[in-house]
Coordinates of N, CA and C and ligand atoms in Angstrom, one line a residue:
M159 N 28.6 32.8 -32.8 CA 27.8 31.3 -32.9 C 28.5 30.1 -31.5
L160 N 30.1 30.8 -31.5 CA 30.5 29.7 -30.5 C 29.6 30.1 -29.0
L161 N 29.4 31.3 -29.4 CA 28.8 31.5 -27.9 C 27.6 30.9 -27.6
R162 N 26.6 31.1 -29.0 CA 25.4 30.4 -28.5 C 25.6 29.0 -28.2
W163 N 26.4 28.3 -28.7 CA 26.5 26.9 -28.5 C 27.1 26.9 -27.0
H164 N 27.9 27.6 -26.2 CA 28.4 27.6 -25.2 C 27.0 27.9 -23.9
V165 N 26.1 28.5 -24.5 CA 24.8 29.1 -23.7 C 24.2 28.0 -23.8
L166 N 23.9 27.1 -25.1 CA 23.4 26.0 -25.3 C 23.7 24.7 -24.4
S167 N 24.9 24.6 -24.8 CA 25.4 23.4 -23.9 C 25.3 23.4 -22.2
S168 N 25.6 24.7 -21.9 CA 25.6 25.1 -20.2 C 23.9 24.8 -19.9
C169 N 23.2 24.9 -20.7 CA 21.6 24.7 -20.7 C 21.3 23.5 -20.4
L170 N 21.8 22.5 -21.3 CA 21.8 21.1 -21.2 C 22.4 20.5 -20.2
F171 N 23.6 21.1 -19.8 CA 24.3 20.5 -18.6 C 23.1 20.4 -17.5
I172 N 22.8 22.0 -17.2 CA 21.8 21.9 -16.2 C 20.6 20.9 -16.1
I173 N 19.8 20.8 -17.2 CA 18.9 20.1 -17.4 C 19.3 18.4 -17.2
W174 N 20.6 18.2 -17.3 CA 20.8 16.9 -17.4 C 21.0 16.6 -15.9
F175 N 21.9 17.4 -15.3 CA 22.0 17.1 -13.8 C 21.0 17.8 -12.7
Y176 N 20.0 18.3 -13.4 CA 19.1 18.8 -12.5 C 18.3 17.5 -11.5
P177 N 18.5 17.6 -10.1 CA 18.5 16.7 -9.2 C 16.8 16.1 -9.1
G178 N 15.9 16.1 -10.0 CA 14.8 15.8 -10.2 C 14.3 14.6 -9.7
N179 N 15.3 13.4 -9.9 CA 14.9 12.1 -8.8 C 15.6 12.0 -7.8
T180 N 16.3 13.0 -7.0 CA 16.5 12.8 -5.9 C 16.0 13.8 -4.8
T181 N 14.8 14.2 -5.2 CA 14.1 15.1 -4.2 C 13.4 14.0 -3.2
C182 N 13.1 14.7 -2.3 CA 12.8 14.1 -1.0 C 11.7 15.0 -0.1
P183 N 10.4 14.6 0.3 CA 9.3 15.6 0.7 C 10.1 16.0 2.1
S184 N 9.9 16.9 2.3 CA 10.5 17.6 3.5 C 9.3 17.0 4.9
D185 N 9.7 16.4 6.0 CA 9.5 15.8 7.2 C 9.7 14.1 6.6
C186 N 10.1 13.9 5.6 CA 10.6 12.4 5.2 C 11.8 12.4 5.2
N187 N 12.5 10.9 4.7 CA 13.6 10.9 4.7 C 13.9 9.8 3.9
C188 N 14.6 9.7 3.0 CA 14.6 9.1 1.5 C 16.2 8.5 1.7
R189 N 16.3 7.3 1.7 CA 17.7 6.8 1.6 C 17.8 5.2 1.0
I190 N 18.9 4.5 1.0 CA 18.7 3.1 0.7 C 19.1 2.3 2.0
D191 N 17.8 1.3 1.9 CA 17.8 0.8 3.4 C 18.8 -0.6 3.0
D192 N 18.5 -1.2 4.5 CA 19.8 -2.7 4.8 C 19.4 -3.4 3.7
R193 N 18.5 -3.5 2.9 CA 18.1 -4.7 1.8 C 18.6 -4.0 0.2
G194 N 19.1 -2.8 0.7 CA 19.5 -2.2 -0.9 C 18.2 -1.7 -1.5
K195 N 17.1 -1.3 -0.9 CA 16.0 -0.5 -1.1 C 16.0 0.7 -1.3
R196 N 15.3 1.4 -2.5 CA 15.3 2.9 -2.6 C 13.9 3.0 -1.5
R197 N 13.9 3.5 -0.4 CA 12.9 3.4 0.9 C 13.1 5.3 1.1
V198 N 11.6 5.5 1.0 CA 10.7 6.6 1.8 C 10.4 6.7 2.9
T199 N 10.5 7.2 3.8 CA 10.1 6.9 5.4 C 9.6 8.5 5.9
C200 N 8.3 8.4 6.0 CA 7.6 9.8 6.9 C 7.0 8.8 8.1
N201 N 7.5 9.6 9.1 CA 7.0 8.8 10.3 C 7.1 9.9 11.2
K202 N 7.1 11.1 11.1 CA 7.0 11.8 12.2 C 5.7 12.6 12.6
G203 N 4.6 12.0 11.7 CA 3.5 12.0 12.4 C 2.6 13.4 12.1
G204 N 1.2 13.5 12.2 CA 0.9 15.2 12.2 C 0.5 15.7 10.6
M205 N 0.8 14.8 9.6 CA 0.7 14.9 8.3 C -0.6 14.9 7.8
I206 N -1.0 15.7 7.1 CA -2.4 15.9 6.5 C -2.1 15.7 4.7
D207 N -3.7 15.4 4.3 CA -3.5 15.0 2.8 C -2.7 16.3 2.0
P208 N -2.4 15.9 0.9 CA -2.4 15.0 0.4 C -1.0 14.2 0.5
I209 N -1.0 12.8 0.6 CA 0.4 12.3 0.5 C 1.4 12.5 -0.5
P210 N 2.6 13.0 0.0 CA 3.5 14.0 -0.8 C 4.1 13.2 -1.7
T211 N 3.6 12.5 -2.7 CA 4.1 11.5 -3.8 C 4.4 12.4 -4.6
Y212 N 4.1 13.7 -5.1 CA 5.0 14.5 -6.2 C 6.2 15.2 -5.9
N213 N 6.8 14.9 -4.7 CA 8.5 15.2 -4.3 C 8.8 13.9 -4.2
M214 N 8.3 12.5 -4.6 CA 9.1 11.6 -4.0 C 9.9 11.0 -5.6
D215 N 10.8 10.1 -5.3 CA 11.3 9.7 -6.3 C 11.0 8.5 -7.2
P216 N 10.9 8.9 -8.3 CA 10.1 7.8 -9.2 C 10.6 6.6 -9.0
A217 N 11.8 6.1 -8.7 CA 12.4 5.0 -8.6 C 12.2 4.3 -7.0
M218 N 11.3 5.0 -6.4 CA 11.5 4.9 -4.6 C 10.8 3.1 -5.0
E219 N 11.2 2.2 -4.0 CA 10.8 1.3 -4.2 C 9.8 0.5 -2.9
V220 N 10.4 1.5 -2.0 CA 9.5 1.0 -0.5 C 9.0 2.4 0.3
L221 N 7.8 2.5 0.1 CA 6.9 3.9 0.6 C 6.7 3.2 2.2
D222 N 7.0 4.1 3.3 CA 6.4 3.8 4.8 C 6.3 5.1 5.2
I223 N 4.9 4.9 5.6 CA 4.4 6.0 6.4 C 3.4 5.7 7.5
S224 N 4.0 6.2 8.4 CA 3.4 6.0 10.2 C 3.5 7.2 10.9
A225 N 3.3 7.2 11.7 CA 3.1 8.4 13.0 C 3.3 7.8 14.4
P226 N 3.8 8.7 15.3 CA 3.6 8.0 16.7 C 2.4 8.0 17.4
D227 N 2.1 7.3 18.0 CA 0.9 6.9 18.8 C -0.4 8.0 18.8
N228 N 0.5 9.1 19.4 CA -0.5 10.1 19.9 C -0.3 11.5 18.8
D229 N -0.2 11.0 17.6 CA -0.2 12.1 16.5 C -0.4 11.6 15.2
W230 N -1.5 10.7 14.9 CA -1.4 10.0 13.4 C -1.7 11.0 12.6
N231 N -1.2 10.7 11.4 CA -1.5 11.4 10.3 C -3.0 11.3 9.7
I232 N -3.6 12.2 8.6 CA -4.8 12.2 8.2 C -4.7 12.2 6.9
F233 N -4.9 10.9 6.4 CA -4.7 10.7 4.7 C -5.7 10.0 4.4
T234 N -5.8 10.4 2.9 CA -6.9 9.1 2.2 C -6.3 8.8 1.0
V235 N -6.4 7.9 0.5 CA -5.8 6.7 -0.3 C -6.2 6.7 -1.8
G236 N -5.8 7.5 -2.8 CA -6.4 7.4 -4.1 C -5.5 6.8 -5.1
S237 N -5.9 7.3 -6.5 CA -4.8 6.9 -7.3 C -3.3 7.7 -7.4
I238 N -2.3 7.4 -6.8 CA -1.3 8.4 -6.4 C -0.1 7.7 -6.7
F239 N -0.3 6.4 -7.0 CA 0.9 5.5 -7.3 C 1.6 5.2 -8.6
Q240 N 0.6 5.9 -9.5 CA 0.9 5.2 -11.0 C 2.4 5.7 -11.6
D241 N 3.3 6.8 -11.1 CA 4.3 6.8 -11.6 C 5.7 6.2 -10.9
F242 N 5.2 5.1 -9.9 CA 6.1 4.7 -9.4 C 6.5 3.1 -9.6
K243 N 7.0 3.1 -10.6 CA 6.9 1.9 -11.7 C 7.8 0.6 -11.2
R244 N 8.1 1.0 -9.9 CA 9.6 0.1 -8.8 C 8.7 -0.4 -7.4
L245 N 7.6 0.3 -7.2 CA 7.2 0.4 -6.3 C 7.0 -1.2 -5.5
E246 N 7.6 -1.5 -4.6 CA 7.2 -2.8 -4.1 C 6.5 -3.1 -2.8
E247 N 6.9 -2.1 -2.0 CA 5.9 -2.0 -0.6 C 5.5 -0.9 -0.5
I248 N 4.2 -1.2 0.2 CA 3.6 0.4 0.5 C 3.0 0.2 2.1
H249 N 3.5 0.8 3.1 CA 2.8 1.1 4.5 C 2.3 2.2 4.8
I250 N 1.3 2.5 4.9 CA 0.3 3.7 5.2 C -0.1 3.2 6.5
T251 N 0.5 3.5 7.7 CA -0.3 3.3 9.1 C -0.3 4.5 9.9
R252 N -1.1 4.1 10.8 CA -1.4 5.2 11.7 C -1.7 6.5 10.9
S253 N -2.9 6.1 9.9 CA -3.1 7.7 9.1 C -4.6 8.0 8.9
N254 N -5.3 7.4 9.9 CA -6.7 7.8 9.8 C -7.5 7.4 8.3
I255 N -6.8 6.3 7.8 CA -7.6 6.4 6.6 C -8.9 5.7 6.8
I256 N -10.1 6.1 6.2 CA -11.4 5.4 6.4 C -11.8 4.7 5.3
Q257 N -11.3 5.1 4.0 CA -11.4 4.3 3.1 C -10.4 4.4 1.6
I258 N -10.5 3.4 1.0 CA -9.3 3.2 0.1 C -10.4 3.7 -1.3
G259 N -9.7 4.6 -2.1 CA -10.3 4.8 -3.5 C -10.5 3.5 -4.2
M260 N -11.5 4.0 -5.4 CA -11.1 2.9 -6.2 C -10.4 3.1 -7.0
H261 N -9.8 1.7 -7.4 CA -8.8 1.4 -8.5 C -7.6 2.5 -7.8
A262 N -7.4 2.2 -6.5 CA -5.9 3.1 -6.0 C -4.7 2.9 -6.5
F263 N -4.6 1.4 -6.6 CA -3.6 0.8 -6.8 C -3.3 0.0 -8.2
W264 N -4.3 0.7 -9.2 CA -4.3 0.2 -10.7 C -3.1 1.1 -11.2
G265 N -2.0 0.4 -12.2 CA -0.9 1.0 -12.5 C -0.2 0.8 -12.0
V266 N 0.3 -0.1 -10.7 CA 1.1 -0.3 -10.0 C 1.6 -1.8 -9.6
P267 N 1.5 -2.5 -10.5 CA 1.6 -3.8 -10.8 C 3.0 -4.9 -10.1
S268 N 3.9 -3.7 -9.6 CA 5.1 -4.2 -9.1 C 4.9 -4.3 -7.6
V269 N 3.8 -3.7 -7.1 CA 3.6 -4.1 -5.5 C 3.4 -5.6 -5.3
R270 N 4.2 -5.8 -3.9 CA 3.9 -6.9 -3.3 C 3.5 -7.3 -1.7
L271 N 3.7 -6.0 -1.5 CA 3.5 -6.0 -0.1 C 2.7 -4.4 0.2
L272 N 1.3 -4.6 0.6 CA 0.4 -3.9 1.3 C 0.1 -3.6 2.6
N273 N 0.8 -2.5 3.3 CA 0.2 -2.9 4.7 C -0.2 -1.5 5.2
M274 N -1.8 -1.8 5.7 CA -2.6 -0.8 6.2 C -3.1 -0.6 7.5
T275 N -2.0 -1.4 8.3 CA -2.2 -1.6 9.7 C -2.9 -0.4 10.3
Y276 N -3.4 -0.4 12.1 CA -3.8 0.8 12.1 C -4.3 2.0 11.5
N277 N -5.1 1.8 10.9 CA -6.0 2.7 10.1 C -7.5 2.7 10.7
N278 N -8.4 3.5 10.0 CA -9.9 3.4 10.3 C -10.9 3.1 9.2
L279 N -10.2 1.7 8.4 CA -11.0 1.2 7.5 C -12.3 0.3 8.0
T280 N -13.7 0.7 7.6 CA -14.7 -0.1 8.0 C -14.9 -1.2 7.0
V281 N -14.7 -1.0 5.9 CA -15.3 -1.8 4.6 C -14.0 -1.8 3.4
V282 N -13.8 -3.0 2.9 CA -12.8 -3.0 1.7 C -13.8 -3.8 0.8
F283 N -13.5 -3.3 -0.8 CA -14.1 -3.9 -1.9 C -13.3 -4.3 -2.8
D284 N -13.6 -5.2 -3.7 CA -12.6 -5.8 -4.6 C -11.8 -5.0 -5.4
H285 N -12.8 -3.6 -5.6 CA -11.9 -2.6 -6.8 C -10.9 -1.6 -6.0
N286 N -10.8 -1.8 -5.0 CA -9.8 -1.1 -3.7 C -8.6 -1.9 -4.4
F287 N -8.6 -3.2 -4.6 CA -7.3 -3.7 -4.5 C -6.8 -4.2 -6.5
R288 N -7.8 -3.6 -7.3 CA -7.7 -4.1 -8.7 C -6.2 -3.6 -9.2
G289 N -5.6 -4.3 -10.0 CA -4.4 -4.4 -10.3 C -3.1 -4.9 -9.7
L290 N -3.3 -5.4 -8.3 CA -2.4 -5.7 -7.5 C -2.0 -7.1 -7.8
V291 N -1.8 -7.3 -9.0 CA -1.6 -8.7 -9.8 C -0.5 -9.6 -9.1
N292 N 0.5 -8.7 -8.4 CA 1.8 -9.6 -7.9 C 1.3 -9.4 -6.4
L293 N 0.4 -9.0 -5.9 CA 0.9 -8.9 -4.5 C 0.8 -10.1 -3.7
V294 N 1.7 -10.4 -3.0 CA 2.0 -11.4 -1.9 C 1.3 -10.9 -0.5
Q295 N 1.4 -10.0 0.1 CA 1.0 -9.9 1.6 C 0.2 -8.7 1.5
L296 N -0.7 -8.8 2.1 CA -2.0 -7.7 2.8 C -2.4 -7.9 4.1
N297 N -2.1 -6.7 4.9 CA -2.2 -6.9 6.1 C -3.2 -5.3 6.3
L298 N -4.3 -5.8 6.6 CA -5.1 -4.9 7.5 C -5.5 -4.8 8.9
D299 N -4.5 -4.9 9.9 CA -5.0 -5.3 10.9 C -5.5 -3.7 11.9
D300 N -6.0 -4.1 12.7 CA -6.2 -3.1 13.7 C -6.9 -2.3 13.1
N301 N -7.8 -2.5 12.1 CA -8.8 -1.3 11.7 C -10.1 -1.3 12.0
A302 N -11.0 -1.0 11.6 CA -12.7 -1.2 12.2 C -13.5 -1.9 11.1
I303 N -12.9 -2.3 10.4 CA -13.4 -3.5 9.1 C -14.9 -4.2 10.0
N304 N -16.0 -3.8 9.5 CA -17.1 -4.8 10.2 C -17.7 -5.8 8.8
R305 N -17.2 -5.3 7.7 CA -17.5 -6.3 6.4 C -16.8 -6.2 5.5
L306 N -16.8 -7.9 5.1 CA -15.6 -7.8 3.9 C -16.7 -8.6 3.1
P307 N -16.9 -8.0 2.0 CA -18.1 -8.4 1.0 C -17.4 -9.7 0.0
S308 N -18.5 -10.5 -0.6 CA -17.9 -11.5 -1.2 C -16.7 -11.0 -2.2
G309 N -16.0 -11.9 -2.6 CA -14.9 -11.9 -3.4 C -14.2 -10.3 -3.3
A310 N -14.2 -10.1 -2.0 CA -13.4 -9.0 -1.7 C -11.8 -8.8 -2.2
F311 N -11.1 -10.1 -2.3 CA -10.0 -9.9 -3.0 C -9.6 -10.9 -4.2
K312 N -10.8 -10.6 -4.6 CA -10.7 -11.7 -5.9 C -9.5 -11.3 -7.1
H313 N -9.1 -10.1 -6.7 CA -8.1 -9.3 -7.9 C -6.6 -9.5 -7.5
L314 N -6.7 -10.5 -6.4 CA -5.2 -10.6 -5.7 C -4.7 -12.1 -6.0
S315 N -4.8 -12.5 -6.9 CA -4.4 -13.9 -7.0 C -3.0 -14.8 -6.9
E316 N -2.5 -13.6 -6.6 CA -0.8 -13.9 -6.2 C -0.6 -14.5 -4.4
L317 N -1.8 -13.6 -4.0 CA -1.8 -13.4 -2.3 C -1.2 -14.9 -2.0
R318 N -0.2 -14.3 -0.9 CA 0.0 -15.9 0.1 C -0.2 -15.4 1.6
I319 N -0.1 -14.2 2.1 CA -0.5 -13.8 3.4 C -1.5 -12.6 3.7
L320 N -2.7 -13.0 4.4 CA -3.7 -11.8 4.6 C -4.0 -12.1 6.1
T321 N -4.0 -10.7 6.4 CA -3.8 -10.7 8.1 C -5.1 -9.1 8.4
V322 N -6.3 -9.7 8.6 CA -6.9 -8.7 9.0 C -7.5 -9.0 10.8
Q323 N -6.6 -8.9 11.4 CA -6.6 -9.3 13.0 C -7.2 -7.9 13.9
R324 N -7.7 -7.8 14.6 CA -8.6 -7.0 15.6 C -9.1 -6.1 15.0
N325 N -10.3 -6.7 14.4 CA -11.5 -5.8 13.3 C -12.9 -6.1 14.0
Y326 N -13.8 -5.6 13.4 CA -15.1 -6.0 14.1 C -16.1 -7.0 13.1
I327 N -15.3 -7.9 12.7 CA -15.8 -9.0 11.5 C -16.5 -9.9 12.4
S328 N -18.1 -9.9 12.3 CA -18.4 -11.1 12.7 C -19.3 -12.2 12.2
D329 N -19.0 -12.1 10.8 CA -19.4 -13.2 9.8 C -18.8 -13.7 8.6
L330 N -18.3 -14.4 8.3 CA -17.5 -14.5 6.9 C -18.8 -15.0 5.9
V331 N -18.9 -14.3 4.5 CA -19.7 -14.6 3.7 C -19.5 -15.6 3.0
P332 N -20.5 -16.0 2.1 CA -19.6 -17.0 1.3 C -18.8 -16.8 0.1
R333 N -18.1 -17.1 -0.5 CA -16.9 -16.7 -1.5 C -16.1 -15.7 -1.4
L334 N -15.9 -15.6 0.1 CA -15.1 -14.1 0.9 C -13.8 -14.5 0.1
F335 N -13.6 -15.8 -0.2 CA -12.2 -15.9 -0.4 C -11.6 -16.4 -1.9
L336 N -12.8 -16.0 -3.0 CA -12.5 -16.4 -4.2 C -11.3 -16.0 -4.8
K337 N -10.9 -16.9 -5.5 CA -9.2 -16.5 -6.5 C -8.4 -16.6 -5.6
L338 N -8.1 -16.8 -4.3 CA -7.2 -16.8 -3.1 C -6.5 -18.2 -3.2
S339 N -6.4 -18.7 -4.4 CA -5.8 -20.3 -4.7 C -4.3 -20.6 -4.1
K340 N -3.8 -19.4 -3.8 CA -2.2 -19.7 -3.3 C -2.1 -19.3 -1.8
L341 N -3.4 -18.5 -1.3 CA -3.0 -18.4 0.1 C -2.7 -19.5 1.2
Q342 N -1.5 -18.8 2.0 CA -0.9 -19.6 2.7 C -1.1 -19.4 4.4
V343 N -1.2 -18.0 4.5 CA -1.4 -17.7 5.9 C -2.7 -16.7 5.9
L344 N -3.8 -17.2 6.4 CA -4.7 -16.2 6.8 C -4.9 -16.2 8.5
K345 N -4.9 -14.8 8.8 CA -4.7 -14.5 10.1 C -6.0 -13.6 10.4
M346 N -7.2 -14.0 11.5 CA -8.3 -13.3 11.7 C -8.5 -13.1 13.0
S347 N -7.6 -13.3 14.1 CA -7.8 -13.4 15.3 C -8.2 -12.1 16.0
G348 N -9.2 -12.0 17.1 CA -9.4 -10.5 17.5 C -10.5 -10.0 16.7
N349 N -11.5 -10.9 15.9 CA -12.9 -10.3 15.4 C -13.7 -11.3 16.1
P350 N -14.8 -10.8 16.5 CA -16.1 -11.3 16.9 C -16.8 -12.5 16.2
L351 N -16.3 -13.2 15.8 CA -16.8 -14.3 14.5 C -17.3 -15.2 15.3
Q352 N -18.2 -15.4 15.0 CA -19.6 -16.3 15.4 C -19.2 -17.7 15.0
E353 N -20.0 -18.6 14.4 CA -19.6 -19.6 13.7 C -18.9 -19.4 12.9
L354 N -18.1 -20.5 12.1 CA -17.8 -20.6 10.9 C -18.1 -21.7 9.8
D355 N -18.7 -21.5 9.0 CA -19.1 -21.9 7.9 C -17.7 -22.6 6.9
P356 N -17.8 -24.3 6.9 CA -16.6 -24.2 6.2 C -16.7 -24.6 4.8
E357 N -18.0 -23.8 4.4 CA -18.3 -23.6 2.7 C -17.5 -22.4 2.3
V358 N -17.3 -21.7 3.5 CA -16.6 -20.5 3.3 C -14.9 -20.5 2.7
F359 N -14.4 -21.6 3.2 CA -13.1 -21.7 3.1 C -12.6 -22.7 1.8
K360 N -13.4 -22.9 1.1 CA -13.4 -23.8 -0.1 C -12.6 -23.0 -1.1
D361 N -12.3 -21.9 -1.4 CA -11.7 -21.5 -2.3 C -10.3 -21.4 -1.8
I362 N -9.9 -21.4 -0.6 CA -8.4 -21.7 -0.3 C -7.7 -22.7 0.3
P363 N -6.5 -22.9 -0.1 CA -5.9 -24.3 0.2 C -5.9 -24.8 1.7
V364 N -5.5 -23.7 2.2 CA -5.0 -24.0 3.8 C -5.0 -22.8 4.5
S365 N -5.4 -22.9 5.8 CA -6.0 -21.8 6.4 C -5.2 -21.9 8.1
H366 N -4.7 -21.0 8.4 CA -4.4 -20.9 9.9 C -5.1 -19.8 10.5
L367 N -6.1 -19.9 11.3 CA -6.8 -19.0 11.9 C -6.5 -18.7 13.6
Ligands
NAG479 C1 3.0 -3.1 9.1 O1 3.0 -1.4 9.7 C2 3.0 -1.8 11.1 C3 2.8 -0.4 11.6 O2 3.9 0.2 11.4 C4 4.5 -2.7 11.5 O3 4.2 -3.0 13.2 C5 4.1 -4.0 11.1 O4 5.6 -4.3 11.1 C6 3.9 -3.9 9.6 N1 4.0 -5.0 9.1 C7 4.9 -5.7 7.9 C8 4.5 -7.1 7.3 O5 5.8 -4.7 7.6
NAG480 C1 -9.4 6.1 14.0 O1 -9.0 5.4 14.8 C2 -8.4 6.1 16.3 C3 -8.1 4.5 16.9 O2 -9.3 3.9 16.9 C4 -9.2 6.7 16.7 O3 -8.7 7.9 17.5 C5 -9.5 8.4 15.5 O4 -10.5 9.0 16.3 C6 -10.2 7.8 14.3 N1 -10.3 8.4 13.2 C7 -11.4 8.7 12.4 C8 -11.3 9.8 11.5 O5 -12.4 8.2 12.5

């Protein structure tokens, strides 16, 4: 009886201290950053799908994926963030992303910053951003976006900063900025924009082009 209890308690001990929440994907670096945030950084480059979220700490707060200029990653972005309930910032840059999956960020309302600079997006849809109810900043610079549909950002009612610089957008459709009533900074330089219809901007309070 006593022996059994010992066996059982050492099993419990092992389970309790199993370092399931301190794993880190190989090729990434996991640490507490200068701001005290749990940060996972993967910036060696040359990584291919899937993004190794299965090895990441569920308490991760910042995910920063990038690559050197000559060795971009090849990633797709689908619904892979649901288990990360404290995630505040997602940077996935230099990763050849050509589209964002439908409802990719559903279930992670904690995200405040989404940075997808330096990818290969050609279009974004409203369903890409569904569920990002607390997003404050969205960076889509240096992609190949040629079309932003009407209401593309309508699920981002807390958005303050939107940057879509250096893409291929030639016109802004009516109601593009629908529901962006808190937007403070809009950066769209480096696009082949023709003439701007003031009507397009009636949904946002201030604009800095
Ligand atoms: C977004 O990612 C790019 C490329 O890694 C970086 O240069 C930029 O500072 C990031 N933006 C923000 C707001 O962190
Ligand atoms: C993505 O864009 C980069 C830089 O413009 C380019 O070198 C690369 O071939 C593109 N990748 C895809 C998958 O289109």
